[in-house]
Coordinates of N, CA and C in Angstrom, one line a residue:
M1 N 35.9 -48.0 30.3 CA 34.8 -47.1 30.4 C 34.7 -46.2 29.3
G2 N 33.5 -45.8 28.9 CA 33.3 -44.8 27.8 C 33.4 -43.4 28.3
T3 N 33.5 -42.5 27.4 CA 33.6 -41.1 27.7 C 32.2 -40.5 27.5
I4 N 31.8 -39.7 28.5 CA 30.5 -39.0 28.4 C 30.8 -37.6 27.9
R5 N 30.2 -37.2 26.8 CA 30.3 -35.8 26.3 C 29.0 -35.1 26.3
E6 N 29.1 -33.9 26.6 CA 27.8 -33.1 26.7 C 27.9 -32.1 25.5
C7 N 26.9 -32.0 24.8 CA 26.8 -31.0 23.7 C 25.6 -30.1 23.9
L8 N 25.9 -28.9 24.0 CA 24.8 -27.9 24.2 C 24.7 -27.1 22.9
L9 N 23.5 -27.1 22.4 CA 23.2 -26.3 21.2 C 22.4 -25.1 21.5
P10 N 22.8 -24.0 21.0 CA 22.0 -22.8 21.4 C 20.7 -22.7 20.7
C11 N 19.7 -22.3 21.4 CA 18.4 -22.0 20.9 C 18.3 -20.5 20.9
P12 N 18.3 -19.8 19.7 CA 18.3 -18.4 19.7 C 17.1 -17.6 20.3
F13 N 16.0 -18.3 20.4 CA 14.8 -17.7 20.9 C 14.3 -18.3 22.1
R14 N 13.9 -17.6 23.1 CA 13.3 -18.1 24.3 C 12.1 -17.2 24.6
R15 N 10.9 -17.8 24.5 CA 9.7 -17.0 24.7 C 9.6 -16.4 26.1
T16 N 9.2 -15.2 26.2 CA 9.1 -14.5 27.5 C 7.7 -14.1 27.8
S17 N 6.8 -14.4 26.9 CA 5.4 -14.0 27.1 C 4.5 -15.0 26.3
P18 N 3.2 -15.1 26.6 CA 2.4 -16.1 25.9 C 2.2 -15.7 24.4
P19 N 1.9 -16.7 23.5 CA 1.7 -16.4 22.1 C 0.6 -15.3 21.9
G20 N 0.8 -14.5 20.9 CA -0.2 -13.4 20.5 C 0.1 -12.1 21.2
L21 N 0.9 -12.0 22.2 CA 1.3 -10.7 22.8 C 2.3 -10.0 21.9
T22 N 2.3 -8.7 22.0 CA 3.1 -7.9 21.1 C 4.6 -8.0 21.4
R23 N 5.0 -8.4 22.6 CA 6.4 -8.5 22.9 C 6.6 -9.9 23.3
G24 N 7.9 -10.4 23.1 CA 7.9 -11.8 23.4 C 9.1 -12.7 23.6
F25 N 10.3 -12.3 23.3 CA 11.3 -13.3 23.5 C 12.7 -12.6 23.5
F26 N 13.7 -13.4 24.0 CA 15.0 -12.9 24.0 C 15.7 -13.5 22.8
L27 N 16.6 -12.7 22.2 CA 17.4 -13.1 21.1 C 18.9 -13.1 21.6
A28 N 19.5 -14.2 21.6 CA 20.9 -14.3 22.1 C 21.8 -13.7 21.0
H29 N 22.5 -12.7 21.3 CA 23.4 -12.0 20.4 C 24.8 -12.0 20.9
N30 N 25.7 -12.7 20.2 CA 27.1 -12.9 20.7 C 27.2 -13.4 22.1
G31 N 26.3 -14.3 22.4 CA 26.3 -14.9 23.8 C 25.6 -14.0 24.8
H32 N 25.2 -12.8 24.5 CA 24.5 -12.0 25.4 C 23.1 -11.8 25.1
P33 N 22.2 -12.2 26.0 CA 20.7 -12.1 25.6 C 20.3 -10.6 25.6
C34 N 19.4 -10.3 24.7 CA 18.9 -9.0 24.7 C 17.4 -9.1 24.4
F35 N 16.6 -8.2 25.0 CA 15.2 -8.2 24.8 C 14.8 -7.8 23.4
Y36 N 13.9 -8.5 22.8 CA 13.5 -8.3 21.4 C 12.0 -8.0 21.3
G37 N 11.7 -6.9 20.9 CA 10.3 -6.6 20.8 C 10.1 -5.1 20.4
F38 N 8.9 -4.8 20.1 CA 8.6 -3.4 19.8 C 7.1 -3.2 19.9
P39 N 6.6 -2.0 20.1 CA 5.2 -1.8 20.3 C 4.5 -1.9 18.9
R40 N 3.6 -2.9 18.8 CA 2.9 -3.1 17.5 C 1.6 -2.2 17.5
R41 N 1.3 -1.6 16.4 CA 0.1 -0.8 16.2 C -1.0 -1.5 15.5
V42 N -0.6 -2.6 14.9 CA -1.6 -3.4 14.1 C -1.7 -4.8 14.7
P43 N -2.9 -5.3 15.0 CA -3.0 -6.7 15.5 C -2.4 -7.7 14.6
A44 N -1.5 -8.5 15.0 CA -0.8 -9.5 14.1 C -1.8 -10.5 13.6
E45 N -2.9 -10.8 14.4 CA -3.8 -11.8 14.0 C -4.5 -11.5 12.7
S46 N -4.6 -10.2 12.3 CA -5.3 -9.8 11.1 C -4.3 -9.8 9.9
I47 N -3.1 -10.2 10.1 CA -2.1 -10.1 9.0 C -1.6 -11.5 8.6
R48 N -1.8 -11.8 7.3 CA -1.3 -13.0 6.7 C 0.0 -12.7 6.0
V49 N 1.0 -13.5 6.3 CA 2.4 -13.2 5.7 C 2.8 -14.4 4.9
L50 N 3.2 -14.2 3.7 CA 3.8 -15.3 2.9 C 5.3 -15.0 2.8
I51 N 6.1 -16.0 3.1 CA 7.6 -15.9 3.0 C 8.0 -16.9 1.8
V52 N 8.7 -16.3 0.9 CA 9.1 -17.1 -0.3 C 10.6 -17.0 -0.4
D53 N 11.3 -18.2 -0.2 CA 12.7 -18.3 -0.2 C 13.1 -19.7 -0.6
D54 N 14.0 -19.9 -1.6 CA 14.4 -21.2 -2.0 C 15.3 -21.9 -1.0
H55 N 15.6 -21.3 0.0 CA 16.3 -21.9 1.1 C 15.3 -22.2 2.3
P56 N 14.8 -23.4 2.4 CA 13.8 -23.7 3.4 C 14.1 -23.3 4.8
D57 N 15.4 -23.4 5.2 CA 15.8 -23.0 6.5 C 15.6 -21.6 6.8
A58 N 15.9 -20.7 5.8 CA 15.8 -19.3 6.0 C 14.3 -18.9 6.1
A59 N 13.5 -19.5 5.2 CA 12.0 -19.3 5.2 C 11.4 -19.7 6.6
E60 N 11.8 -20.9 7.0 CA 11.2 -21.4 8.3 C 11.7 -20.6 9.5
S61 N 12.9 -20.2 9.5 CA 13.4 -19.4 10.6 C 12.6 -18.1 10.8
L62 N 12.4 -17.4 9.7 CA 11.7 -16.1 9.7 C 10.2 -16.4 10.0
A63 N 9.7 -17.5 9.5 CA 8.3 -17.9 9.8 C 8.1 -18.2 11.3
I64 N 9.1 -18.8 12.0 CA 9.0 -19.0 13.4 C 8.9 -17.7 14.2
V65 N 9.7 -16.7 13.8 CA 9.7 -15.4 14.4 C 8.4 -14.8 14.3
L66 N 7.9 -14.7 13.0 CA 6.6 -14.0 12.8 C 5.4 -14.8 13.4
S67 N 5.5 -16.1 13.4 CA 4.4 -16.9 14.1 C 4.4 -16.6 15.6
T68 N 5.6 -16.5 16.1 CA 5.7 -16.3 17.6 C 5.1 -14.9 17.9
E69 N 5.1 -14.0 17.0 CA 4.5 -12.7 17.2 C 3.0 -12.6 16.9
G70 N 2.5 -13.8 16.4 CA 1.0 -13.8 16.2 C 0.6 -13.7 14.8
F71 N 1.5 -13.6 13.8 CA 1.1 -13.5 12.4 C 0.7 -14.9 11.9
E72 N -0.2 -14.9 10.9 CA -0.5 -16.1 10.2 C 0.4 -16.2 9.1
V73 N 1.3 -17.3 9.1 CA 2.4 -17.4 8.2 C 2.4 -18.6 7.3
R74 N 2.7 -18.5 6.1 CA 2.9 -19.7 5.2 C 4.3 -19.4 4.5
T75 N 4.9 -20.5 4.0 CA 6.1 -20.4 3.3 C 6.0 -21.2 2.0
D76 N 6.8 -20.7 1.0 CA 6.9 -21.4 -0.3 C 8.4 -21.3 -0.7
N77 N 8.8 -22.3 -1.4 CA 10.3 -22.4 -1.8 C 10.5 -22.2 -3.3
D78 N 9.5 -21.9 -4.1 CA 9.7 -21.6 -5.4 C 8.6 -20.6 -5.9
G79 N 8.9 -19.9 -7.0 CA 8.0 -18.9 -7.5 C 6.7 -19.3 -7.9
A80 N 6.6 -20.5 -8.6 CA 5.4 -21.0 -9.1 C 4.4 -21.4 -8.0
D81 N 4.9 -22.0 -6.9 CA 4.1 -22.3 -5.8 C 3.7 -21.0 -5.1
A82 N 4.6 -20.1 -5.0 CA 4.2 -18.8 -4.3 C 3.1 -18.1 -5.1
W83 N 3.2 -18.1 -6.4 CA 2.1 -17.5 -7.2 C 0.8 -18.1 -6.9
Q84 N 0.7 -19.4 -6.8 CA -0.6 -20.1 -6.5 C -1.0 -19.6 -5.1
T85 N -0.1 -19.6 -4.1 CA -0.5 -19.2 -2.8 C -1.0 -17.7 -2.8
I86 N -0.3 -16.8 -3.5 CA -0.8 -15.4 -3.5 C -2.2 -15.3 -4.1
E87 N -2.4 -16.0 -5.2 CA -3.7 -16.0 -5.8 C -4.8 -16.6 -4.9
N88 N -4.6 -17.7 -4.3 CA -5.6 -18.4 -3.5 C -5.7 -18.0 -2.1
W89 N -4.6 -17.7 -1.4 CA -4.6 -17.4 0.0 C -4.8 -15.9 0.3
R90 N -4.4 -15.1 -0.6 CA -4.4 -13.6 -0.6 C -3.8 -13.1 0.7
P91 N -2.5 -13.2 0.8 CA -1.8 -12.7 2.0 C -1.8 -11.2 2.0
S92 N -1.6 -10.6 3.2 CA -1.5 -9.1 3.3 C -0.1 -8.7 3.0
V93 N 0.9 -9.5 3.3 CA 2.3 -9.2 3.1 C 3.0 -10.4 2.5
A94 N 3.9 -10.1 1.5 CA 4.7 -11.2 0.9 C 6.2 -10.7 1.0
L95 N 7.0 -11.6 1.6 CA 8.5 -11.4 1.7 C 9.1 -12.3 0.7
I96 N 9.7 -11.8 -0.3 CA 10.1 -12.6 -1.5 C 11.5 -12.5 -1.8
D97 N 12.2 -13.6 -1.9 CA 13.6 -13.7 -2.3 C 13.6 -13.4 -3.8
L98 N 14.6 -12.8 -4.4 CA 14.6 -12.5 -5.8 C 15.0 -13.6 -6.7
D99 N 16.0 -14.4 -6.2 CA 16.5 -15.5 -7.0 C 15.8 -16.8 -6.6
L100 N 14.7 -17.1 -7.3 CA 13.9 -18.2 -7.1 C 13.8 -19.2 -8.3
P101 N 13.6 -20.5 -8.0 CA 13.4 -21.4 -9.2 C 12.0 -21.1 -9.8
S102 N 11.9 -21.5 -11.0 CA 10.7 -21.4 -11.9 C 10.2 -20.0 -12.2
V103 N 9.8 -19.2 -11.2 CA 9.4 -17.8 -11.4 C 10.2 -17.0 -10.5
G104 N 11.0 -16.0 -11.0 CA 11.8 -15.2 -10.2 C 11.0 -14.2 -9.4
G105 N 11.7 -13.7 -8.3 CA 11.0 -12.7 -7.4 C 10.5 -11.5 -8.1
L106 N 11.2 -10.9 -9.0 CA 10.8 -9.7 -9.7 C 9.5 -10.0 -10.5
E107 N 9.5 -11.1 -11.2 CA 8.3 -11.4 -12.0 C 7.1 -11.7 -11.1
L108 N 7.4 -12.4 -10.0 CA 6.3 -12.7 -9.0 C 5.7 -11.4 -8.5
A109 N 6.5 -10.4 -8.2 CA 6.0 -9.1 -7.8 C 5.2 -8.4 -8.8
R110 N 5.6 -8.5 -10.1 CA 4.9 -7.9 -11.2 C 3.5 -8.5 -11.3
R111 N 3.5 -9.9 -11.2 CA 2.2 -10.6 -11.3 C 1.3 -10.3 -10.2
A112 N 1.9 -10.2 -9.0 CA 1.1 -10.0 -7.8 C 0.4 -8.6 -7.9
R113 N 1.2 -7.6 -8.3 CA 0.7 -6.2 -8.5 C -0.5 -6.2 -9.5
A114 N -0.5 -7.1 -10.5 CA -1.5 -7.0 -11.5 C -2.9 -7.7 -11.0
L115 N -2.9 -8.3 -9.9 CA -4.1 -8.9 -9.3 C -5.0 -7.8 -8.9
A116 N -6.3 -8.2 -8.7 CA -7.3 -7.2 -8.3 C -7.0 -6.6 -6.9
F117 N -6.4 -7.4 -6.1 CA -6.0 -6.9 -4.7 C -4.5 -6.5 -4.6
G118 N -3.8 -6.5 -5.8 CA -2.4 -6.3 -5.8 C -1.9 -5.0 -5.2
D119 N -2.8 -4.0 -5.4 CA -2.3 -2.7 -4.8 C -2.4 -2.6 -3.3
Q120 N -3.1 -3.6 -2.7 CA -3.2 -3.6 -1.2 C -2.2 -4.5 -0.6
L121 N -1.5 -5.3 -1.4 CA -0.5 -6.3 -1.0 C 0.8 -5.5 -0.6
L122 N 1.4 -5.8 0.5 CA 2.7 -5.3 0.9 C 3.7 -6.2 0.4
L123 N 4.7 -5.8 -0.4 CA 5.7 -6.6 -1.0 C 7.1 -6.1 -0.5
A124 N 7.9 -7.1 0.0 CA 9.3 -6.8 0.3 C 10.2 -7.8 -0.4
A125 N 11.2 -7.3 -1.1 CA 12.2 -8.1 -1.6 C 13.2 -8.4 -0.4
V126 N 13.4 -9.7 -0.2 CA 14.3 -10.1 0.9 C 15.4 -10.9 0.2
T127 N 16.6 -10.3 0.0 CA 17.6 -10.8 -1.0 C 19.0 -10.6 -0.5
G128 N 19.9 -11.3 -1.1 CA 21.3 -11.0 -0.9 C 21.9 -9.9 -1.8
Y129 N 21.1 -9.5 -2.8 CA 21.5 -8.4 -3.7 C 21.2 -7.0 -3.1
G130 N 22.2 -6.2 -2.9 CA 22.1 -5.0 -2.2 C 22.6 -3.7 -2.9
R131 N 23.0 -3.9 -4.2 CA 23.4 -2.7 -4.9 C 22.3 -1.8 -5.2
E132 N 22.6 -0.5 -5.5 CA 21.5 0.4 -5.8 C 20.7 0.0 -7.0
S133 N 21.4 -0.6 -8.0 CA 20.6 -1.1 -9.2 C 19.7 -2.2 -8.9
D134 N 20.0 -3.0 -7.9 CA 19.1 -4.1 -7.4 C 17.9 -3.5 -6.7
R135 N 18.1 -2.4 -5.9 CA 17.0 -1.7 -5.3 C 16.1 -1.1 -6.3
Q136 N 16.7 -0.5 -7.3 CA 15.8 0.1 -8.4 C 15.0 -0.9 -9.1
S137 N 15.6 -2.1 -9.4 CA 14.9 -3.1 -10.1 C 13.7 -3.6 -9.2
S138 N 13.9 -3.7 -7.9 CA 12.9 -4.2 -7.0 C 11.7 -3.1 -7.0
Q139 N 12.1 -1.9 -6.9 CA 11.1 -0.8 -6.9 C 10.3 -0.8 -8.2
Q140 N 11.0 -1.0 -9.4 CA 10.3 -1.0 -10.7 C 9.4 -2.2 -10.8
A141 N 9.7 -3.3 -10.2 CA 8.9 -4.5 -10.2 C 7.6 -4.4 -9.3
G142 N 7.6 -3.4 -8.4 CA 6.5 -3.2 -7.6 C 6.7 -3.5 -6.1
F143 N 7.9 -3.8 -5.7 CA 8.2 -4.0 -4.3 C 8.1 -2.7 -3.5
D144 N 7.6 -2.8 -2.3 CA 7.5 -1.6 -1.4 C 8.8 -1.4 -0.6
A145 N 9.5 -2.5 -0.4 CA 10.8 -2.4 0.4 C 11.8 -3.4 -0.2
H146 N 13.1 -3.1 0.1 CA 14.2 -4.0 -0.4 C 15.0 -4.3 0.9
L147 N 14.9 -5.5 1.4 CA 15.7 -5.8 2.6 C 16.8 -6.8 2.2
V148 N 18.0 -6.5 2.7 CA 19.2 -7.3 2.3 C 19.5 -8.3 3.4
K149 N 19.7 -9.6 2.9 CA 20.1 -10.7 3.8 C 21.5 -10.5 4.3
P150 N 21.8 -10.9 5.5 CA 20.8 -11.5 6.4 C 19.9 -10.5 7.0
V151 N 18.6 -10.7 7.0 CA 17.7 -9.7 7.4 C 17.5 -9.8 8.9
D152 N 17.4 -8.7 9.6 CA 17.2 -8.6 11.0 C 15.7 -8.8 11.2
P153 N 15.2 -9.8 12.0 CA 13.8 -10.0 12.2 C 13.1 -8.8 12.8
D154 N 13.8 -8.0 13.6 CA 13.2 -6.8 14.2 C 12.9 -5.8 13.1
E155 N 13.8 -5.7 12.1 CA 13.5 -4.8 10.9 C 12.3 -5.3 10.2
V156 N 12.1 -6.6 9.9 CA 11.0 -7.1 9.2 C 9.7 -6.8 10.0
L157 N 9.7 -7.0 11.3 CA 8.5 -6.8 12.1 C 8.2 -5.3 12.2
R158 N 9.2 -4.4 12.3 CA 9.0 -3.0 12.3 C 8.4 -2.5 10.9
W159 N 9.0 -3.1 9.8 CA 8.5 -2.7 8.5 C 7.0 -3.1 8.3
I160 N 6.7 -4.3 8.7 CA 5.3 -4.8 8.6 C 4.4 -3.9 9.3
S161 N 4.7 -3.6 10.6 CA 3.9 -2.7 11.4 C 3.7 -1.3 10.8
T162 N 4.8 -0.7 10.4 CA 4.8 0.7 9.9 C 4.1 0.7 8.6
A163 N 4.4 -0.2 7.7 CA 3.7 -0.3 6.3 C 2.2 -0.6 6.4
S164 N 1.9 -1.4 7.4 CA 0.5 -1.8 7.5 C -0.3 -0.6 8.0
V165 N 0.2 0.1 8.9 CA -0.4 1.3 9.5 C -0.6 2.4 8.4
S166 N 0.5 2.6 7.6 CA 0.4 3.6 6.5 C -0.6 3.2 5.4
R167 N -0.8 1.9 5.2 CA -1.8 1.5 4.2 C -3.2 1.3 4.8
G168 N -3.3 1.5 6.1 CA -4.6 1.4 6.7 C -5.1 0.0 7.0
K169 N -4.2 -0.9 7.1 CA -4.6 -2.3 7.4 C -4.8 -2.5 8.8

């Protein structure tokens, strides 16, 4: 007879409310589920978010979280594609890794700021670089925030909500 083995893989998110509501799922942390959510002051449906990361899994994971919260989300894995998306799709928010193929994140931010709608675009550097000099470089390139990986999805959601309210979106 053969051996039967059971393999259980954790799913870190379990929806606790219908899509589009402001609160919505549990995040398993160290084996202990905790409620994840915050009061949103801006309707997510009105916010387009572009996530740019050369690691597709990282981009898709964050996209799942933001989509679950009701945001309209797209992902790109290199700077040149992201530039085309920013020009044509006109996102409200762009979360950009700094170390990208073809066009780096700092250059992408500079180009985005130069667009006619660039001053309305919320830009966050989402990167593994966390030194003070890295933060200064991000700010000089035009980023509104500098988030260090691994980024907490709740921090991203809170930043989008707070920054959107302060910009009047």
